[in-house]
Short mmCIF file of C-alpha atoms and ligand atoms in Angstrom, two decimals:
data_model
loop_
_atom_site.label_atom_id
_atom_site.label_comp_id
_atom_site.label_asym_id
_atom_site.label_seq_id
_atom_site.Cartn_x
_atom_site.Cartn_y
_atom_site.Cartn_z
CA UNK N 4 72.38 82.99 134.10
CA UNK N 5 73.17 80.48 131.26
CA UNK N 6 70.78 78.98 129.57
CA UNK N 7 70.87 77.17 126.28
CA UNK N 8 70.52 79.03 123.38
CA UNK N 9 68.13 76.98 120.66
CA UNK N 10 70.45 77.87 117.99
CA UNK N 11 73.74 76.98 118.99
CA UNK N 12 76.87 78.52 117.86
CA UNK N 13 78.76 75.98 115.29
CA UNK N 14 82.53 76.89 115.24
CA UNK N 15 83.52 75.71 111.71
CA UNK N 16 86.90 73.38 111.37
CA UNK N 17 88.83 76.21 110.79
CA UNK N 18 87.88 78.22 113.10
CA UNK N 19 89.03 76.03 115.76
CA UNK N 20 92.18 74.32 116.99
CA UNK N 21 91.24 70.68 117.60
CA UNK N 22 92.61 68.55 114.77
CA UNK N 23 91.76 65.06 114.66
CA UNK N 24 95.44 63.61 114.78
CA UNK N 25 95.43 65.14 118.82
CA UNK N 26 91.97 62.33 119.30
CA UNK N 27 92.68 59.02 120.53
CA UNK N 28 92.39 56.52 117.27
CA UNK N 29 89.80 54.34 119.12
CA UNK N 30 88.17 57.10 120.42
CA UNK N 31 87.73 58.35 116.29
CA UNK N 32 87.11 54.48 115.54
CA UNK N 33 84.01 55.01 117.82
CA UNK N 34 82.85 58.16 116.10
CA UNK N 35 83.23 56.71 112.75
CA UNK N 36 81.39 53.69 113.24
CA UNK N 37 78.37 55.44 114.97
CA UNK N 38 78.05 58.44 112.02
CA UNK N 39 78.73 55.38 109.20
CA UNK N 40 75.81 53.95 110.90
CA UNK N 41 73.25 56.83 110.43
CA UNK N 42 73.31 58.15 113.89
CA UNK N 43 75.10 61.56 115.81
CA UNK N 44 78.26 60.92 117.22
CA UNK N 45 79.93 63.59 118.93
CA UNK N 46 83.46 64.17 121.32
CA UNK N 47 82.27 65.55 124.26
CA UNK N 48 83.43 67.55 127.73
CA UNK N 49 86.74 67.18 128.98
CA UNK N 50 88.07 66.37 125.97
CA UNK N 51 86.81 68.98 123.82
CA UNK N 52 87.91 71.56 127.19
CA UNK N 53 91.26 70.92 126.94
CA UNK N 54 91.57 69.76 122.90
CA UNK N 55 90.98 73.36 122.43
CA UNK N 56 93.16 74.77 125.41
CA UNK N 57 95.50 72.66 123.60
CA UNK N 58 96.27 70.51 126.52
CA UNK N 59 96.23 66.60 126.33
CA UNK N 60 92.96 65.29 127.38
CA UNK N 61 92.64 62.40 130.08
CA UNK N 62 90.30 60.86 128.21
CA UNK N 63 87.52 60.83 125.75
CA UNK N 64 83.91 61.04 125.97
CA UNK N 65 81.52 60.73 122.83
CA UNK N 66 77.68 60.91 123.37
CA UNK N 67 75.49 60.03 120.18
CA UNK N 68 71.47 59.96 119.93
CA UNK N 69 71.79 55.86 119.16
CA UNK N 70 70.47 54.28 122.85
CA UNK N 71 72.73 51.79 124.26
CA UNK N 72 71.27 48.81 122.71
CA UNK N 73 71.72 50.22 119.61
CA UNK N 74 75.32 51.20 120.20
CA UNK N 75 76.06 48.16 121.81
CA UNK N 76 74.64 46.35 118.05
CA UNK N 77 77.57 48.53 116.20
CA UNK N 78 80.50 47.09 118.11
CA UNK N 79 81.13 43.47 119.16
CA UNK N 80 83.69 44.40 122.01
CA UNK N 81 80.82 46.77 123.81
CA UNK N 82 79.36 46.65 127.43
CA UNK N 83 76.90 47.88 129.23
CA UNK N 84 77.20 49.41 132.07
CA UNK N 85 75.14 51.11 135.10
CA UNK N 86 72.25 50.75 136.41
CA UNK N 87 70.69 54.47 136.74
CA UNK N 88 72.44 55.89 133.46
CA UNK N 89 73.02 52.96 130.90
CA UNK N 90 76.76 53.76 129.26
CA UNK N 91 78.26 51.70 126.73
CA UNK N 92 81.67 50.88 127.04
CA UNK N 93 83.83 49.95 124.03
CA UNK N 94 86.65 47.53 125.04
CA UNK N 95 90.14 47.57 123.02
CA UNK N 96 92.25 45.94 124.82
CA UNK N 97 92.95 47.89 127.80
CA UNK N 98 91.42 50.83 126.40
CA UNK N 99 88.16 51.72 127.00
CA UNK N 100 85.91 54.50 125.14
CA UNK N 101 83.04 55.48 126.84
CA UNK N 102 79.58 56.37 124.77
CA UNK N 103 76.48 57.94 126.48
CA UNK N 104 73.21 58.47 124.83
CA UNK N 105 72.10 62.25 125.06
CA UNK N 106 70.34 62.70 128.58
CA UNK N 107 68.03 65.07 129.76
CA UNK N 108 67.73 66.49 133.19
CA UNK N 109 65.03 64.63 135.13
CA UNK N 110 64.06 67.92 136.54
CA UNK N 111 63.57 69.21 133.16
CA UNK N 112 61.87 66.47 131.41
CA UNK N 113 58.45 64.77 132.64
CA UNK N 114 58.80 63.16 136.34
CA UNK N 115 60.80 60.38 136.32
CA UNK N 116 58.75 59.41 133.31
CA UNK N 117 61.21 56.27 132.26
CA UNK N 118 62.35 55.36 136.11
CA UNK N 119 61.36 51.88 136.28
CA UNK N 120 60.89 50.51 140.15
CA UNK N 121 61.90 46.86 141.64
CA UNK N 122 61.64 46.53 145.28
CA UNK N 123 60.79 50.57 145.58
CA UNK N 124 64.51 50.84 144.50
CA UNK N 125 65.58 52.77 141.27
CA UNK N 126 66.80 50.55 138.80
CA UNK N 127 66.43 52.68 135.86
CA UNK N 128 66.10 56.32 135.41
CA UNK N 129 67.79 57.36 132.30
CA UNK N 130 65.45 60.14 130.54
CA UNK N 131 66.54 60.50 127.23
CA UNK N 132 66.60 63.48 125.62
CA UNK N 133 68.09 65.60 122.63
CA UNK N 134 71.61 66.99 122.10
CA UNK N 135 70.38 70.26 123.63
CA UNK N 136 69.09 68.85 126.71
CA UNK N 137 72.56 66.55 126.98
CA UNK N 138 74.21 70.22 127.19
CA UNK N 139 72.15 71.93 129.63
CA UNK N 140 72.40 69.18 132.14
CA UNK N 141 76.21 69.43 132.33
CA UNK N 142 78.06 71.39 134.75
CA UNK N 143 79.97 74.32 133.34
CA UNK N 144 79.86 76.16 130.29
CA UNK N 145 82.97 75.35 128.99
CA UNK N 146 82.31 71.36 129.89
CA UNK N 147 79.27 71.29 127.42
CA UNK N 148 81.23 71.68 123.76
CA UNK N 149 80.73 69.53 121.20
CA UNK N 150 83.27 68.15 118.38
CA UNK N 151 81.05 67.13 115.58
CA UNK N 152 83.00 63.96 113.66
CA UNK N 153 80.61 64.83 110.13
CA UNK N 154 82.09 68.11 109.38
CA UNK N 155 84.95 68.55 112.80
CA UNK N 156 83.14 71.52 113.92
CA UNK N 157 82.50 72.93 117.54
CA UNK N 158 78.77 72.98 118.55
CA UNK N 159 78.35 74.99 121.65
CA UNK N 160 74.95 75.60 123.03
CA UNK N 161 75.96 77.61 125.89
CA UNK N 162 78.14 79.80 125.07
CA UNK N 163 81.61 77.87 126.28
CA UNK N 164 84.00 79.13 124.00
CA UNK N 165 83.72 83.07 125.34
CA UNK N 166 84.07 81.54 128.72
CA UNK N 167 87.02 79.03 127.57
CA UNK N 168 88.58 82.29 126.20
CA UNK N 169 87.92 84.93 129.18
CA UNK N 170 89.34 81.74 131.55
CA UNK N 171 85.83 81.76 133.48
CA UNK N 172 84.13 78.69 135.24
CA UNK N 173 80.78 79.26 134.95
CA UNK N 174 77.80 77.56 135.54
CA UNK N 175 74.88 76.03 133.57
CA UNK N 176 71.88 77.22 134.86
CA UNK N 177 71.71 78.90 138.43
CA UNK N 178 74.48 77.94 140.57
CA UNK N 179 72.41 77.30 143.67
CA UNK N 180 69.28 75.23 141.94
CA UNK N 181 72.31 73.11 140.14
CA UNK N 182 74.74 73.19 143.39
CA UNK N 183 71.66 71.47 145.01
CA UNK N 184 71.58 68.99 142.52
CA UNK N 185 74.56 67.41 143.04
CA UNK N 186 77.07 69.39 145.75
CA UNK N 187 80.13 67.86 144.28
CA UNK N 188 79.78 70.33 141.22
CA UNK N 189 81.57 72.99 144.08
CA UNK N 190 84.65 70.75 144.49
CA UNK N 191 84.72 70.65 140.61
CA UNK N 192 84.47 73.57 139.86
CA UNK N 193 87.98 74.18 142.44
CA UNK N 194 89.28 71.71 140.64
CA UNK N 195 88.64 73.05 137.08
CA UNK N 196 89.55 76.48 138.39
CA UNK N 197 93.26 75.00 139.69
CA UNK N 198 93.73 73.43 136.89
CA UNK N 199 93.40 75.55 134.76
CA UNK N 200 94.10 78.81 136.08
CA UNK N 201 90.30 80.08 135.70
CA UNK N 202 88.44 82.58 137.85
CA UNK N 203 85.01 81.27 139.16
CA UNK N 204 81.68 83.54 137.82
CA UNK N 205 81.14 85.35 141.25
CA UNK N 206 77.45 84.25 141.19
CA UNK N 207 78.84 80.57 141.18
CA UNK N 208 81.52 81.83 144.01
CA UNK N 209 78.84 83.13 145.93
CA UNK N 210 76.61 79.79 145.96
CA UNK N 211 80.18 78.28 146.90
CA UNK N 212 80.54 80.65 149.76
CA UNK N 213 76.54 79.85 150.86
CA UNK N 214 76.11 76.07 150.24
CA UNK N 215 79.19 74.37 151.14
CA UNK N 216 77.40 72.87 154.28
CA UNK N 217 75.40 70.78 151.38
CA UNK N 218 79.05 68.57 150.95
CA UNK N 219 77.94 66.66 154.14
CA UNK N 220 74.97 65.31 152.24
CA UNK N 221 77.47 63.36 149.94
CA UNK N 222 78.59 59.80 150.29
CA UNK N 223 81.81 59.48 152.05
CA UNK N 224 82.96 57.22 148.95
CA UNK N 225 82.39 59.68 146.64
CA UNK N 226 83.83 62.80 148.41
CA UNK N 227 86.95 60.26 148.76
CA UNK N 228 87.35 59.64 145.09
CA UNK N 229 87.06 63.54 144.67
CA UNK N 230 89.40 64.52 146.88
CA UNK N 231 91.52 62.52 145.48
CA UNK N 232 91.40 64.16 142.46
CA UNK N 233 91.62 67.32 143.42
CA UNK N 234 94.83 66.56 145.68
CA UNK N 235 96.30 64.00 142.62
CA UNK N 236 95.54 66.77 139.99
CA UNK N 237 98.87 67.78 139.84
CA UNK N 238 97.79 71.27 141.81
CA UNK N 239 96.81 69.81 144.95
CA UNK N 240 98.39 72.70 146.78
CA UNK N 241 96.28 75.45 145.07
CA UNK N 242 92.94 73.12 145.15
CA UNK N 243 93.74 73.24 148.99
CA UNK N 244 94.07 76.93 148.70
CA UNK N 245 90.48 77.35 147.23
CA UNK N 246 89.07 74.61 149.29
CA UNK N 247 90.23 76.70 152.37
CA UNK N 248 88.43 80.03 150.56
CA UNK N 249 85.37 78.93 150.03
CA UNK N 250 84.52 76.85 153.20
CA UNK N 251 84.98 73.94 151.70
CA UNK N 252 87.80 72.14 153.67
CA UNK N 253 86.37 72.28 156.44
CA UNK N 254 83.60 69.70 155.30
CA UNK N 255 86.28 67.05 153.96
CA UNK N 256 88.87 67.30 156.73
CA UNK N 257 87.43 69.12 159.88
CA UNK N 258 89.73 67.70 162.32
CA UNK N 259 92.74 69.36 159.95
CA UNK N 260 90.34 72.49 159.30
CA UNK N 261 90.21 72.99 163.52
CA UNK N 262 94.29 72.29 163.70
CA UNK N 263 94.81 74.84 160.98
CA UNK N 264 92.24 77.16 163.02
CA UNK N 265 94.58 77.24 166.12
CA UNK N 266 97.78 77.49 164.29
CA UNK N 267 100.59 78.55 165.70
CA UNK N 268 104.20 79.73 164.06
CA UNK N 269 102.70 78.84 160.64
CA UNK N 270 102.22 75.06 161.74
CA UNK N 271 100.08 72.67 160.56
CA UNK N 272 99.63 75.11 157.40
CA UNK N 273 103.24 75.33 155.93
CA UNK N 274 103.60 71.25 156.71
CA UNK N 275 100.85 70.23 154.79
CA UNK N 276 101.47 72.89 152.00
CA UNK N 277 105.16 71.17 151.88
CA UNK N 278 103.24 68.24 151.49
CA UNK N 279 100.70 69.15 148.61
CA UNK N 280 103.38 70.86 147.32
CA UNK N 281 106.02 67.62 147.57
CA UNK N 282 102.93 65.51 145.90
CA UNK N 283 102.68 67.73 143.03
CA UNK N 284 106.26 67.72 142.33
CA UNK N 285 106.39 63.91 141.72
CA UNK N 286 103.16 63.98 140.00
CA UNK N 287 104.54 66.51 137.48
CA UNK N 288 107.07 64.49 137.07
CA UNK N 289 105.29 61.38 136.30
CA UNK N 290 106.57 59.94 140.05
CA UNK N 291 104.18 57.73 142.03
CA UNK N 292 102.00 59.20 145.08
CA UNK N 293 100.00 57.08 147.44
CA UNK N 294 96.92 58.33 148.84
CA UNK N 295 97.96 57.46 152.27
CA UNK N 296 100.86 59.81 152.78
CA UNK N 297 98.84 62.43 151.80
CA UNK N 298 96.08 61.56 154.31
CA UNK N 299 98.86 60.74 156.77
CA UNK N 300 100.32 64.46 156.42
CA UNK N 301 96.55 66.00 156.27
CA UNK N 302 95.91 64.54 159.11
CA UNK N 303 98.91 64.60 161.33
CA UNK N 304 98.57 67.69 163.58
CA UNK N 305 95.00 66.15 164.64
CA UNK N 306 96.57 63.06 165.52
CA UNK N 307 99.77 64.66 167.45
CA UNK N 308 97.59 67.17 169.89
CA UNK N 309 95.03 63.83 170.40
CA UNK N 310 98.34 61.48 170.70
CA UNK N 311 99.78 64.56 173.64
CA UNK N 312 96.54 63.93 175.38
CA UNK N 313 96.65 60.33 175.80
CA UNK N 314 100.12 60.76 176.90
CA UNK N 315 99.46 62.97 179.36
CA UNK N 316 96.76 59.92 180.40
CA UNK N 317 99.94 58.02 181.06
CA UNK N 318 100.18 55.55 177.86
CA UNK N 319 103.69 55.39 176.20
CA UNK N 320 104.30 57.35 173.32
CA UNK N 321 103.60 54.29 170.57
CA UNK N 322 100.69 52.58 172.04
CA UNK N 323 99.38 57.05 172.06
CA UNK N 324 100.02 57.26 168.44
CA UNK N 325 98.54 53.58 168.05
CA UNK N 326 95.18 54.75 169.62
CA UNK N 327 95.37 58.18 168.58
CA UNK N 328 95.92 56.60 164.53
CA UNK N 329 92.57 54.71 165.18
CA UNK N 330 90.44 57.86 166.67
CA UNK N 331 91.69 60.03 164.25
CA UNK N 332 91.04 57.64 161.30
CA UNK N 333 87.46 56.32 162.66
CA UNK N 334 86.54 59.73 163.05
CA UNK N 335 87.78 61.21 159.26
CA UNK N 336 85.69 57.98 157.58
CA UNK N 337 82.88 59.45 158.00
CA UNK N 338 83.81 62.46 155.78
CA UNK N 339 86.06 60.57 153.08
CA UNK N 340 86.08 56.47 153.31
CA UNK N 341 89.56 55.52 153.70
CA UNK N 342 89.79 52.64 151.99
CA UNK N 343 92.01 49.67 154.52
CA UNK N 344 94.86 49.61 151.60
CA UNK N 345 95.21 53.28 152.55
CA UNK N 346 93.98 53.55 156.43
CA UNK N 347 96.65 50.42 157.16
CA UNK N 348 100.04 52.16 155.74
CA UNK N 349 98.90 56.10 157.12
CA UNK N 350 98.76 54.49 160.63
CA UNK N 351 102.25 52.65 160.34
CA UNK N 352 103.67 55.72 158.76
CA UNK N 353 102.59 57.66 162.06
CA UNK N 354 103.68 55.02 164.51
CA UNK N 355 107.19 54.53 162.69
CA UNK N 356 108.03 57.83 163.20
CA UNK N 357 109.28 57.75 166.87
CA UNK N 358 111.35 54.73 165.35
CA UNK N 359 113.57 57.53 163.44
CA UNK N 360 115.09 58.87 167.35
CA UNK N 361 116.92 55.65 168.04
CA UNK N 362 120.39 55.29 166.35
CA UNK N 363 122.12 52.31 168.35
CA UNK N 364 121.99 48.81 168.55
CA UNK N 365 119.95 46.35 165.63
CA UNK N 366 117.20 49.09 166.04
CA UNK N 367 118.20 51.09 162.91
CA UNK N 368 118.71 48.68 160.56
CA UNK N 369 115.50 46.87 161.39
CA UNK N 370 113.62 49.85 160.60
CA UNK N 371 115.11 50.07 157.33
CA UNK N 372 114.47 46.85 156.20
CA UNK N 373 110.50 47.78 157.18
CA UNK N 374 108.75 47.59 154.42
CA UNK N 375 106.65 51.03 154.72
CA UNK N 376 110.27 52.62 155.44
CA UNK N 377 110.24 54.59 152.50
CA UNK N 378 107.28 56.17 152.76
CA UNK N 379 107.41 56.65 156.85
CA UNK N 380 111.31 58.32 156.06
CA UNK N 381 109.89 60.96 153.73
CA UNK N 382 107.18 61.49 156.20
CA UNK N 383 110.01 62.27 158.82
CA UNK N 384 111.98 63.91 156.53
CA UNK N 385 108.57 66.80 155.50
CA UNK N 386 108.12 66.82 159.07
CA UNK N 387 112.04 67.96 159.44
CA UNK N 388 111.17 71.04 156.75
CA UNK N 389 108.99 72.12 159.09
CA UNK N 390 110.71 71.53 162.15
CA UNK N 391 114.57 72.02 162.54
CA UNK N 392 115.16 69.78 165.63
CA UNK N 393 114.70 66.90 163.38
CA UNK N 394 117.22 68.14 160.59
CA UNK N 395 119.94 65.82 162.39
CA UNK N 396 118.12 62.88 162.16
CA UNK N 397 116.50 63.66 158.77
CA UNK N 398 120.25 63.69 157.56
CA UNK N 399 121.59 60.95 159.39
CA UNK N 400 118.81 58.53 158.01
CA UNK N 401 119.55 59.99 154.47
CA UNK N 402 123.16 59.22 155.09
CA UNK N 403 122.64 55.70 156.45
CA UNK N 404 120.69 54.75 152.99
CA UNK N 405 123.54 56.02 151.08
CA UNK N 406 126.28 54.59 152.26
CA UNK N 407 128.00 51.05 151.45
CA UNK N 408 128.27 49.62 155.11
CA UNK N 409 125.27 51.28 156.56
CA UNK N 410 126.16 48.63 159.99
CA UNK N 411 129.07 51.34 160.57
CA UNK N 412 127.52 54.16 161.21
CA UNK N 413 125.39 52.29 163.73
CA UNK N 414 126.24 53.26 167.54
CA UNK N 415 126.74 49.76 169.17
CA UNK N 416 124.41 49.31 171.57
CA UNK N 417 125.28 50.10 175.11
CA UNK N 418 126.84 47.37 177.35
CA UNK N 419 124.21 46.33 179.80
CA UNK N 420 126.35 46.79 183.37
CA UNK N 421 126.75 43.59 185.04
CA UNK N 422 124.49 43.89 188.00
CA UNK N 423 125.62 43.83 191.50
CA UNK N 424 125.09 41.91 194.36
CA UNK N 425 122.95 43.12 197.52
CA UNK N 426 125.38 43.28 200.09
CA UNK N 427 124.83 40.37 202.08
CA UNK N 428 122.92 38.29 198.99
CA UNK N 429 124.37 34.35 198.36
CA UNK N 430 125.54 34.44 194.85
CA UNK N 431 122.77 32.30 193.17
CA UNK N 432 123.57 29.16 191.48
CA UNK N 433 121.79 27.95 188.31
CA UNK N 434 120.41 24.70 188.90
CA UNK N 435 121.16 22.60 186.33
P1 ATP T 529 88.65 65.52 133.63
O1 ATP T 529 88.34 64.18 133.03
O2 ATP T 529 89.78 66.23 132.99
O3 ATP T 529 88.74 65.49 135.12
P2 ATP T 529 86.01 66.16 132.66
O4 ATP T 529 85.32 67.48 132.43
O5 ATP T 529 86.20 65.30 131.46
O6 ATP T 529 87.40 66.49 133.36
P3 ATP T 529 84.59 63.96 133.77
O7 ATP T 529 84.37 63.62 135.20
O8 ATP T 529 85.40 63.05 132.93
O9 ATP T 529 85.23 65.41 133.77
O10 ATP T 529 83.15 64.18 133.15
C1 ATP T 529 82.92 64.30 131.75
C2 ATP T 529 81.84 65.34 131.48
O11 ATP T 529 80.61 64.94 132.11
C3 ATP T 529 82.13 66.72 132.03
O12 ATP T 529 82.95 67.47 131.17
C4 ATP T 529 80.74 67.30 132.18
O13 ATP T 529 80.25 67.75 130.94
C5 ATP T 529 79.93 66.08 132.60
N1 ATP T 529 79.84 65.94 134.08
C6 ATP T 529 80.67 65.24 134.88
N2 ATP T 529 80.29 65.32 136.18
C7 ATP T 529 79.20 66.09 136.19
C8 ATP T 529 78.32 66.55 137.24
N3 ATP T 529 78.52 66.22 138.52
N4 ATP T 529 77.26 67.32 136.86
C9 ATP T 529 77.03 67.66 135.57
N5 ATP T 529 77.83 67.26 134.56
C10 ATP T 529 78.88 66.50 134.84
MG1 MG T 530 87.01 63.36 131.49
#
């Protein structure tokens, strides 16, 4: 089990690969301005992760032993944010830097010795602490490095380097005391383990494999915003792969966990694998994804076998999907929120898609002048990968975009038959 060690391994500037031109410049204007002023100022996590994996960081986090009102007294353009942990955020322009003060654990430090209480609600809890307690209250090992802006060298308290080297995601502390903690550290460490091609410690993969019940003690907000980045990562598709081996699916998406239980011929796992797969694709290649076509695809084979049941009630096949859509969705809330600007297009790209059967009359080309048609004719056109009976219409739709006249491809609409007379009826005369 890792625990710090009190003298921490310093990796000297050339020892290491992180070179300052790689560091955003406001991010070093930060660090400069904080050591100039007397006080630590260090890059921290991500950052220093993938600075020396020699990948481009997201972003840049610098923690310093100046408290926020302090930091906030350095820089003119500086907010404060949060009310449990107090950040400081430096503002240029659009680009913000983002300074903590070292924390401790609460569990580690006395109880909740600086939580202040209004109204019995927590308004402040931040327990400060030293630059060895900010490191042991991190996740994994080779999330709790330190770039050192006074001499550009790598502290590491814990050991992250070895683990950065070997490729291991390993926790601080033991897995199922800090699992317990805060749950979401299993989706993490999926996520850091996709992304980066790591193995997981197997006493972290066993707490995985024993606690993944504990997700459905998160907020569904929060498990939304996560899954988000684990399935807008860029490696959605192996993030759903490790999700599925540990347990873990099944507590963000049960109604897809129960379709992919009963599979059969492959399906709903190849279609939503063709979808991960699909979204990173255009994410690697800096294309746009929406949320909701990934939750529409997720959750499709839920909403088809619910949508065959209420036909077999007797409802049409739209006003099924329509009701279907709205079980399906009420029911997945309450594992990930679905924010409206999502839940709204899913549900018309699920209804559209009956739309795609019918090739005469003014019914094609007011579907394509829908505006969700873009998204609901990719939909169709996944489905159709999986699926070969909708192959014809996948092409004909593709067809029908590209060409000049799209009206002449059209089948007219059929002739309504002049209807006959009832032997023995009086023609009827309009009165007019
Ligand atoms: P990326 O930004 O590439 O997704 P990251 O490691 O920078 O990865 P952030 O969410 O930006 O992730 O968090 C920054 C750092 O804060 C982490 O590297 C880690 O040290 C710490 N951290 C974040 N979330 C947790 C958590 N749930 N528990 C403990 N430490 C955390
Ligand atoms: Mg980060």
């Amino acid at each position: 089990m890792v625990t710090a060690a009190n003298t921490p391994s310093v990796i000297p500037r050339d020892a290491h690969c992180i070179s300052r031109a790689n560091i955003s410049e406001n991010s070093l204007k930060v660090l400069y301005r904080l050591k100039d002023a007397g006080y630590q100022a260090y890059l921290v996590g991500g950052g220093v992760r993938d600075l020396l994996l020699g990948r481009e960081p997201k972003d840049f986090d610098i923690a310093t032993d100046a408290l926020p009102d302090q930091v906030r007294g350095l820089f003119r353009n500086c907010r404060l944010i949060g009310r449990r942990f107090r950040l400081a955020h430096v503002h240029f322009g659009r680009d913000i830097v983002e300074v903590a003060t070292f924390r401790a654990s609460i569990t580690d430090a006395e109880p909740h010795h600086d939580a202040i209480l209004e109204d019995g609600r927590i308004i402040r809890d931040n327990v400060y602490g030293s630059i060895e307690d900010d490191a042991i209250r991190r996740d994994f090992t080779i999330n709790a490095m330190y770039y050192d802006i006074r001499d550009f060298s790598v502290v590491d308290y814990t050991s992250g380097l070895q683990d950065l080297q070997a490729g291991v995601i390993r926790i601080i502390g033991d897995p199922e005391v800090r699992f317990r903690e805060d749950p979401v550290r299993m989706l993490r460490a999926v996520r850091f383990a996709a992304k980066l091609g790591f193995i997981i410690d197997p006493d972290a993969e066993t707490a995985l494999h024993n606690f993944s019940h504990l997700l459905a003690d998160i907020s569904a907000a929060r498990i939304f915003d996560e899954t988000l980045k684990l399935f807008h990562s860029g490696c959605g598709h192996k993030c759903f792969e490790l999700l599925r081996h540990y347990g873990l699916f099944a507590y963000l998406f049960p109604a897809a966990e129960e379709a992919l239980a009963h599979q059969q011929d492959n399906f709903p796992l190849t279609f939503i694998a063709h979808a991960l797969r699909n979204t990173d694709d255009r994410i690697n290649s800096d294309k746009s994804v929406t949320p909701a076509f990934l939750y529409a695809a997720l959750l499709w084979e839920p909403l088809r076998e619910r949508a065959a049941e209420l036909g077999e009630e007797g409802h049409s096949e739209v006003l099924a999907l329509q009701m279907a859509g709205r079980e399906i969705i009420s029911r997945q809330v309450k594992h990930t929120a679905i924010p409206k600007r999502f839940s709204v297009p899913m549900r018309e790209i699920w209804t559209m898609q009956p739309r795609f059967k019918y090739r005469r009359g003014k019914r094609p080309m007011r579907l394509l002048q829908h505006p969700r048609f873009r998204a609901a004719y990719d939909f169709m056109c996944l489905r159709s990968r999986s699926d070969d009976s909708l192959k014809e219409d996948c092409d004909w739709w593709t067809q029908l975009q590209e060409v000049e006249q799209p009206e002449k491809l059209v089948v007219p609409a059929k002739r309504s038959r002049p209807r006959r007379r009832k032997p023995g009826r009086k023609p009827q005369h309009k009165s007019t």
